[in-house]
Coordinates of C-alpha atoms in Angstrom, one line a residue:
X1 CA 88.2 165.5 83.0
X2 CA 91.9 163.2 82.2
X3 CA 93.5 162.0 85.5
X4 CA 95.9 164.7 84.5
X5 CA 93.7 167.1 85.9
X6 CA 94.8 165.8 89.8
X7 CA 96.8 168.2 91.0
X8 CA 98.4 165.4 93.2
X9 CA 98.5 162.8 91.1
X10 CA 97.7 158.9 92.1
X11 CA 100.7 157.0 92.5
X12 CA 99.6 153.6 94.2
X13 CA 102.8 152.8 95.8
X14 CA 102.9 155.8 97.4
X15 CA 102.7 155.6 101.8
X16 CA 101.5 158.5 102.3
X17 CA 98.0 157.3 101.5
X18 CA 97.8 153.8 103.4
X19 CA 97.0 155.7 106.6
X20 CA 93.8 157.7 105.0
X21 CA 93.3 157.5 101.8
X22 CA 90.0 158.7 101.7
X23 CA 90.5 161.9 100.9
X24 CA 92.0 161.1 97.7
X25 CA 89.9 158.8 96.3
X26 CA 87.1 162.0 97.0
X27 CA 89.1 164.0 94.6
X28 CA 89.8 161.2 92.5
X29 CA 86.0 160.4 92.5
X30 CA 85.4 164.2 91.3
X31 CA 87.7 165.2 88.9
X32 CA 89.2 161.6 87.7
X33 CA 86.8 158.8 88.6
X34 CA 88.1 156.7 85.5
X35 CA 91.9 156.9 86.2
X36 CA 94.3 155.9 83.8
X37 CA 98.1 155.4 85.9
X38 CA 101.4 153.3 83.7
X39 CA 103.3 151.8 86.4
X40 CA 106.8 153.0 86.0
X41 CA 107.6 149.6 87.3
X42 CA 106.7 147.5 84.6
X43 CA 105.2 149.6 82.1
X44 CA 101.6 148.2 82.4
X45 CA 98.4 150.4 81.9
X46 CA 96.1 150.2 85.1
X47 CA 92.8 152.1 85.7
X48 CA 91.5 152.7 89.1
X49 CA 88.0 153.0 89.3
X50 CA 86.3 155.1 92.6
X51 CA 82.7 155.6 91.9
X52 CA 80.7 152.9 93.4
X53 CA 78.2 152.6 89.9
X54 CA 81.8 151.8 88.0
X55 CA 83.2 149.3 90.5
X56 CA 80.1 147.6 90.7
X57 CA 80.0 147.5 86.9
X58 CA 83.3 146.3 86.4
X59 CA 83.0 143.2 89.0
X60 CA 80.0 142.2 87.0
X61 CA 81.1 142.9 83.6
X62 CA 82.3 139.6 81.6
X63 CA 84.8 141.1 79.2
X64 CA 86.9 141.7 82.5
X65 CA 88.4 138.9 83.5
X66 CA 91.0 137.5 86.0
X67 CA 92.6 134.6 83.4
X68 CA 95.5 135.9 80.8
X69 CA 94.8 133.1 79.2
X70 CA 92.0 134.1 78.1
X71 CA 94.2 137.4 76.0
X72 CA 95.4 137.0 72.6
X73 CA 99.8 136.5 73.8
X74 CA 101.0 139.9 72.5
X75 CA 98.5 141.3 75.0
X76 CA 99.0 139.0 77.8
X77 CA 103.0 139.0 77.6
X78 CA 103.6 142.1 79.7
X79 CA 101.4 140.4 82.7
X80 CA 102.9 136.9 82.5
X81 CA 106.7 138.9 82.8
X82 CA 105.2 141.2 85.7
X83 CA 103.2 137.6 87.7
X84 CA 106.6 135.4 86.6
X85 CA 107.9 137.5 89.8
X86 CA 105.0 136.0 92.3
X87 CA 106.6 134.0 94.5
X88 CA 103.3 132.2 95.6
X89 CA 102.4 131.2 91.5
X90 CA 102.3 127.7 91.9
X91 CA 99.4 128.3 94.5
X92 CA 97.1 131.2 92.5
X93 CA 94.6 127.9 90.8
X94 CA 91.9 129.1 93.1
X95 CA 88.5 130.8 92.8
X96 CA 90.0 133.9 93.6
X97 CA 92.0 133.8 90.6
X98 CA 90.0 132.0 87.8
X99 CA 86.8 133.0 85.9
X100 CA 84.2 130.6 84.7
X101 CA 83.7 128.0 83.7
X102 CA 86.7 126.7 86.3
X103 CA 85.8 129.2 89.0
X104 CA 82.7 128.5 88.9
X105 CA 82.9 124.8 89.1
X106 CA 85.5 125.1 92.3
X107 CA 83.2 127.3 93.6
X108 CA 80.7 124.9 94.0
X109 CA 82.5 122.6 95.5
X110 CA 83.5 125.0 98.5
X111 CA 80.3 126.6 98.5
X112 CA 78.1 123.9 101.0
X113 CA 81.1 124.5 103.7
X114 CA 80.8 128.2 104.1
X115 CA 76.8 128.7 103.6
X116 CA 74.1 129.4 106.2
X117 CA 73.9 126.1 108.0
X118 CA 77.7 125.4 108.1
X119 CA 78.1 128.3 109.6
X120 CA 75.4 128.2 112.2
X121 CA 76.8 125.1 113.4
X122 CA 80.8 127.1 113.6
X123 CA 79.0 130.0 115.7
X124 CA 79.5 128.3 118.7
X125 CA 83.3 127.5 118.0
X126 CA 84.1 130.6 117.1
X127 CA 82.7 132.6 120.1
X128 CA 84.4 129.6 122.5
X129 CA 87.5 130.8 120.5
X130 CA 87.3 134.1 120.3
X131 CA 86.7 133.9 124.1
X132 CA 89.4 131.9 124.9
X133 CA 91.8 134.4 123.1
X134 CA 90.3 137.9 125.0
X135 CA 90.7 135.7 128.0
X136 CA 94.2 135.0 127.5
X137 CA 94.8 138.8 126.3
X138 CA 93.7 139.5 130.1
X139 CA 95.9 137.1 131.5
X140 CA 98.9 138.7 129.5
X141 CA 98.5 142.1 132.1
X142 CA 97.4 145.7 130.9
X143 CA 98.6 146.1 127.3
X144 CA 97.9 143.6 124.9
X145 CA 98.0 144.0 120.9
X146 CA 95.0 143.7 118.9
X147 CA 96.3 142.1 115.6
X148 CA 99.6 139.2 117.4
X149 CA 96.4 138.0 119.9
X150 CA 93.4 138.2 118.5
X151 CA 92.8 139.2 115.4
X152 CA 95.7 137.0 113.7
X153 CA 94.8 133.3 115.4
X154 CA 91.5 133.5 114.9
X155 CA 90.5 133.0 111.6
X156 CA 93.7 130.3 111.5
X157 CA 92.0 128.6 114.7
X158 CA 88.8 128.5 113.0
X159 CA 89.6 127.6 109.3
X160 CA 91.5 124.4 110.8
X161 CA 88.3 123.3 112.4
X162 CA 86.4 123.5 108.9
X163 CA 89.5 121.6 107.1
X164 CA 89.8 119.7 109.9
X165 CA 93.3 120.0 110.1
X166 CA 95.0 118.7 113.4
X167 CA 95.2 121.1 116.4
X168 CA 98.5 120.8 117.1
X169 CA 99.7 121.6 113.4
X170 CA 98.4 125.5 113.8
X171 CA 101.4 127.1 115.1
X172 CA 103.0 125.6 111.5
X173 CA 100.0 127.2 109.8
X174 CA 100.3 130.4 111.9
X175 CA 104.0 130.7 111.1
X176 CA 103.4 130.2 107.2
X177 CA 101.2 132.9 107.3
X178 CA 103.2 135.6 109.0
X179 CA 105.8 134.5 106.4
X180 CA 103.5 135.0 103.5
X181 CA 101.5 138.1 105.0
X182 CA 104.3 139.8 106.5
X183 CA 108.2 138.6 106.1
X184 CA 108.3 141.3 102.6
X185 CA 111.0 138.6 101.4
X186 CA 110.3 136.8 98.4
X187 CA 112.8 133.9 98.6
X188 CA 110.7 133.2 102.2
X189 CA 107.7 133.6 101.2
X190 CA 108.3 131.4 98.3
X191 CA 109.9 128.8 101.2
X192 CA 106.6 129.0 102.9
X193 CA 104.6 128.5 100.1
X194 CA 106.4 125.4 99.3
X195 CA 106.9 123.5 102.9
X196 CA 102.6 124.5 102.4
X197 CA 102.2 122.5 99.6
X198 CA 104.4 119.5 101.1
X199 CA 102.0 119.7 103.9
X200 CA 98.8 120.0 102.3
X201 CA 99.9 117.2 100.0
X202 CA 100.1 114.9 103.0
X203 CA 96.9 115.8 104.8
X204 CA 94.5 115.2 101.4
X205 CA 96.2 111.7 101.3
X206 CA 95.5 111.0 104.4
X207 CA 92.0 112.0 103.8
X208 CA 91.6 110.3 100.4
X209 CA 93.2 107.1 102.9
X210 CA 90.5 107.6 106.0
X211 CA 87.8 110.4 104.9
X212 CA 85.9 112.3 107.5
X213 CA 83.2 114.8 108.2
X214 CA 85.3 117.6 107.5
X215 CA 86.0 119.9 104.2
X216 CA 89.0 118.6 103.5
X217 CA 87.8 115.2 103.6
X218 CA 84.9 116.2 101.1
X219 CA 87.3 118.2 98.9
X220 CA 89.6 115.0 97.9
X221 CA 86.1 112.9 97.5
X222 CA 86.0 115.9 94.7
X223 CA 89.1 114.9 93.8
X224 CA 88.8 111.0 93.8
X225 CA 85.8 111.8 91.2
X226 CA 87.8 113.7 88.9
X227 CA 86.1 117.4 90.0
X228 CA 88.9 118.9 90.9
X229 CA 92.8 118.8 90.4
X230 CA 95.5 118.2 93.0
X231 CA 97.1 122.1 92.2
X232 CA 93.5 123.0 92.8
X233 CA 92.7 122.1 96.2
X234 CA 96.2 122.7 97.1
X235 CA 95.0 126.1 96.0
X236 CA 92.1 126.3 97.4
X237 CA 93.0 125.2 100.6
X238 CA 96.4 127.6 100.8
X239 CA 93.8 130.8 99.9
X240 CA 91.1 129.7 102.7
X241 CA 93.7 128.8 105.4
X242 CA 96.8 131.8 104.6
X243 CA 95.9 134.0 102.1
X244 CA 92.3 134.3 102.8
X245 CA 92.8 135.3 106.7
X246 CA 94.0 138.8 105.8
X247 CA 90.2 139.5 105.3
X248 CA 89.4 138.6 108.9
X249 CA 92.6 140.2 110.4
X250 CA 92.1 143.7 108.7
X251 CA 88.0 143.5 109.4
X252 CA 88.5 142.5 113.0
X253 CA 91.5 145.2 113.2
X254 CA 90.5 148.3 111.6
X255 CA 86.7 147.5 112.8
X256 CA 88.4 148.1 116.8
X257 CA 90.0 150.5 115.5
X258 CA 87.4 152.7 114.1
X259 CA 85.6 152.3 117.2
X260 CA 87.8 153.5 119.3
X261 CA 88.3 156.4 117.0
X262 CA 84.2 157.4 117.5
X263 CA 84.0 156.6 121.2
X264 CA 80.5 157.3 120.8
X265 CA 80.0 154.8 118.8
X266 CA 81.4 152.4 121.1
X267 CA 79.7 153.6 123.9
X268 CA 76.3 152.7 121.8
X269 CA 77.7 149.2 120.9
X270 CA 77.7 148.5 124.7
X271 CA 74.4 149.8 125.6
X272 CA 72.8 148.1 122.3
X273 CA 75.0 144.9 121.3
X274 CA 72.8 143.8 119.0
X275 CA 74.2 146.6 116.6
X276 CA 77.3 144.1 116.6
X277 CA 76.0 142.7 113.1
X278 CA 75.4 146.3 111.8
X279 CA 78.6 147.2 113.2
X280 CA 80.9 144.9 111.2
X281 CA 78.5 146.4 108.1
X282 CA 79.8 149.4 108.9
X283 CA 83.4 148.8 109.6
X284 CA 83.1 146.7 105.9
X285 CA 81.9 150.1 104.3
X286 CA 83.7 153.3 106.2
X287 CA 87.2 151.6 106.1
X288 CA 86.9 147.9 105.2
X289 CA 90.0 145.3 105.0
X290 CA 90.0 145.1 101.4
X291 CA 91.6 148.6 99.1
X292 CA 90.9 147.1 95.9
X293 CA 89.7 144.0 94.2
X294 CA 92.7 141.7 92.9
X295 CA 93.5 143.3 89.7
X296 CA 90.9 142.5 86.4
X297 CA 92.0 142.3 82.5
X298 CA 90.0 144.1 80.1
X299 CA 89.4 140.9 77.9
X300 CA 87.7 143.6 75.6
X301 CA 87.4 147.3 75.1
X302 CA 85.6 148.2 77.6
X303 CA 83.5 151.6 78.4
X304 CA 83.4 152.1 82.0
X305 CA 81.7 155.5 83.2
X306 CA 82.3 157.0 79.7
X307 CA 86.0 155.9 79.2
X308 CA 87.2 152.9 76.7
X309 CA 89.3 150.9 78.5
X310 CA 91.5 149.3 75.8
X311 CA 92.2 145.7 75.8
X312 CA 94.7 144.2 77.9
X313 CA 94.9 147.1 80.1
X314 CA 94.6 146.5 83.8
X315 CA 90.7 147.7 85.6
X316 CA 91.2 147.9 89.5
X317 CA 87.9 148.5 91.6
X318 CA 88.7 150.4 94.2
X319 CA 86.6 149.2 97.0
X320 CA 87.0 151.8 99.4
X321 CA 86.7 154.4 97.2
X322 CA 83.0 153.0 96.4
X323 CA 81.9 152.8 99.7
X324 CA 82.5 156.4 100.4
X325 CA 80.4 157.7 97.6
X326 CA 78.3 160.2 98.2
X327 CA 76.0 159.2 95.1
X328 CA 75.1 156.2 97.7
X329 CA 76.0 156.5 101.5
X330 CA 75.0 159.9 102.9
X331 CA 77.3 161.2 105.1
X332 CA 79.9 158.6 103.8
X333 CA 82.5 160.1 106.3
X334 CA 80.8 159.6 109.3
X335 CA 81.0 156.5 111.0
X336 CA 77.4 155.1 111.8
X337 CA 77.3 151.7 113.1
X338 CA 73.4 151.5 112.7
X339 CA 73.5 152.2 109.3
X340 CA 70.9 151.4 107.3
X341 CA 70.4 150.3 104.2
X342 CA 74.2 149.5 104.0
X343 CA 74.5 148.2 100.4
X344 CA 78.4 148.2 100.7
X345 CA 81.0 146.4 98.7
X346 CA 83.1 145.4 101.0
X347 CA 83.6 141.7 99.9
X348 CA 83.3 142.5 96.4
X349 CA 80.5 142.0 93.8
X350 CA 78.8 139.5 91.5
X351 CA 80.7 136.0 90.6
X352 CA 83.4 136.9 92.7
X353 CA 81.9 138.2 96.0
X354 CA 83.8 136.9 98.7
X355 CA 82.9 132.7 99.6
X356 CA 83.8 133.4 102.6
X357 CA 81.5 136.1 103.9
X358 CA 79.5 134.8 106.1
X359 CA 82.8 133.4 107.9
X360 CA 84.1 136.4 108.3
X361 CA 81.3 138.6 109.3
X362 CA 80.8 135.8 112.0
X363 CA 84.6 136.4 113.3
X364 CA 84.4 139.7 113.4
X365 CA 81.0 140.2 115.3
X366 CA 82.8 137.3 117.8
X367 CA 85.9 139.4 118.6
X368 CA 84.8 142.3 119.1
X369 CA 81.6 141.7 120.9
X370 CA 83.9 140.0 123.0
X371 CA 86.4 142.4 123.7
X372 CA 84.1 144.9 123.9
X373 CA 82.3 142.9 126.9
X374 CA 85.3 142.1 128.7
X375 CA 87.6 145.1 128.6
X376 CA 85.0 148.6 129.2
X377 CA 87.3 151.0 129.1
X378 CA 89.6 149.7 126.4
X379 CA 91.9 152.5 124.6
X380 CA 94.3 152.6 121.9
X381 CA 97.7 152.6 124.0
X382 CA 99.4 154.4 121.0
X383 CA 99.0 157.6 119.0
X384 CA 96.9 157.0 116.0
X385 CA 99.4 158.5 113.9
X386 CA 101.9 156.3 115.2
X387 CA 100.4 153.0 113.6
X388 CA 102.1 150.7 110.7
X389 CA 99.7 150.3 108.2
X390 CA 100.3 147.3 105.2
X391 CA 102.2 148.7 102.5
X392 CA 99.9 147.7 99.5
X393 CA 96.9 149.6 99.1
X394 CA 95.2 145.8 98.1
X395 CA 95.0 145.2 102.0
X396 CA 94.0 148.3 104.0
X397 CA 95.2 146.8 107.7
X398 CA 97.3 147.5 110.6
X399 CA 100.2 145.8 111.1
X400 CA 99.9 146.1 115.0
X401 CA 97.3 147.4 117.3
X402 CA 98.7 148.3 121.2
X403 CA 95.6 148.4 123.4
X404 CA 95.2 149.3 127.4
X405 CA 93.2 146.6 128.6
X406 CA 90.9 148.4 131.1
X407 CA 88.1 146.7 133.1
X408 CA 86.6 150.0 134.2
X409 CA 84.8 152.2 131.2
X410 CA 86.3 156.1 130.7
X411 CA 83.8 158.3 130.8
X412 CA 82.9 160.1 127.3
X413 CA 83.4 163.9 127.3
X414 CA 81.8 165.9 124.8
X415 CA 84.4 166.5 122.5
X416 CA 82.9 166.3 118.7
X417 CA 83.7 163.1 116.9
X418 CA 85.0 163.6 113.6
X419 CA 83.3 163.6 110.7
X420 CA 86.4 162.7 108.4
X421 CA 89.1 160.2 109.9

């Protein structure tokens, strides 16, 4: 079947989805799981993908591509007038953004500082921190919100300790962000982005002057050595420290979230934590921080599931879509936080698979085995319906999360959990 087949046709921009879209992509993944949408916007072809075989094939698939440069300029011209309005494109020369043979030599680079052993030796860091924050939450009285106190100054906190950024320069960081993330305003954001780049200039000289043990430190070595460019780890740096955080925010966030939404679940987190791992799998599958990948170029025709994608169209994984398909998760609607096998795509696929996985997973286990320990009877303090959600189906967040802070745990009645959210 054509995507004209929808009876309620996919219009990205549209709100009513950010809540839940799950339903959607279901019927999307049925009748139009190739999805051909022209943005009335720009103009620009885009096809959103939903079945998890598709997205997995498109994020490994080398004719798509994340580098118009690599398209002849007739075909990359429509792009370069739709990115010329990025506010932030002086700061995209990152991983996230290139394909090899640059991506993957930045990639390996950055890779020693967020693998296995690095983050062994963080664990302890980030569960002092992520104590320190639920400690001050309980100091604050009986309400406190999730995402401003938690979920937010986390992955800044712990980020600056890999750069090795001063401590007392992370409410600047922390304000950048909430400039970049959440100010909406262009001209600001583009502000922020700049006084960024002044500071991160200044901190790699200073390394390059007196080098330590840190990333940072090791990243202008790179540089020294001609391995990497100035714009580059100005780059790189920006999308580990601000851009990068979203990841951790939305995980931590919609991960609460969802278990307060199955208080069932929650109650088996507390009489089995060591499901916290498998819980954060979970939360990554059945409603993870990430809607899509960042947008990919056919660099050739491409058949995906049956369709030719023409060249120089737009392909857009749709990440969430994926982990709900019944073709791989049984019972993708129901929230299981032993799930097992769990062969999600939450952080993506292939050469592009999130670097900073392992960081994140760590956070997020941190946080809210943490708040879960502390606060027993936690409860939304809100109606569901009643929360902001980011306006972009790329990041699937909330903007705020209200929470009663209880030390006593409610019992749980037998009301049915549902299946669907």
């Amino acid at each position: 079947m054509t995507a004209t087949t929808l009876k309620q046709p996919f219009d990205p921009a549209a709100a009513r989805h950010r809540p839940n879209p799950h339903p959607l992509f279901h019927r999307m993944r049925e009748h139009a799981p190739v999805y051909r949408y022209v943005s009335p916007a720009s103009g620009r072809v885009l096809w959103y993908l939903t079945r998890y075989a598709d997205v997995q094939r498109a994020l490994l698939d080398p004719d798509v591509g994340r580098q118009l440069d690599r398209l002849p300029p007739d075909l990359a011209a429509p792009h370069r007038r739709a990115e010329s309005r990025d506010p932030l494109a002086m700061l995209r020369r990152n991983v996230f953004h290139l394909d090899p043979p640059d991506h993957t030599r930045i990639r390996r680079l950055m890779a020693p500082a967020f693998g296995v052993r690095t983050v062994a030796v963080l664990e302890r860091h980030v569960d002092r921190v992520a104590g320190e924050l639920v400690d001050g939450m309980a100091d604050a009285g009986g309400e406190a919100d999730l995402i401003r106190d938690l979920a937010l100054p986390l992955p800044i906190l712990v980020v600056a300790e890999l750069l090795g950024l001063p401590f007392e320069d992370r409410a600047r960081l922390r304000g950048w962000s909430d400039e970049i993330v959440g100010s909406g305003d262009p001209f600001r954001v583009r502000r922020a982005g700049l006084e960024f780049m002044a500071y991160a200039n200044e901190r790699i000289d200073e390394r390059r002057a007196r080098p330590g043990e840190d990333l940072l430190s090791r990243l202008a070595e790179a540089e020294r050595a001609g391995g990497i460019s100035r714009m580059e780890l100005i780059s790189s740096v920006f999308q580990l420290l601000l851009a990068g955080d979203e990841t951790t925010v939305n995980l931590i966030g919609n991960g609460v979230l969802e278990l307060l939404r199955h208080p069932r679940q929650l109650e088996r987190l507390r009489a089995r934590p060591e499901l916290i791992g498998s819980m954060v799998e979970e939360a990554l599958r059945y409603n993870g921080p990430v809607g899509h990948s960042r947008p990919l170029y056919a660099l050739a025709d491409v058949e995906i599931g049956g369709t030719v994608i023409p060249r120089g169209d737009i392909v857009v994984p749709v990440l969430l879509a994926a982990n709900r398909d019944p073709a791989v998760f049984p019972r993708p609607d129901v929230f299981d936080i032993g799930r097992s096998p769990n062969r999600h795509l939450g952080f993506g696929h292939g050469a592009h698979f999130c670097l900073g996985a392992a960081l994140a997973r760590l956070q997020a286990a941190a946080a809210v085995g943490a708040l879960v320990r502390r606060f027993p009877g936690i409860a939304l303090a809100v109606d569901p319906t009643d929360l902001e959600w980011t306006p972009d189906l790329f990041l699937h967040g909330v903007r705020r999360l209200p929470l009663r802070l209880r030390t006593r745990r409610t019992p749980v009645g037998r009301r049915k959990e549902p299946a669907h959210e």
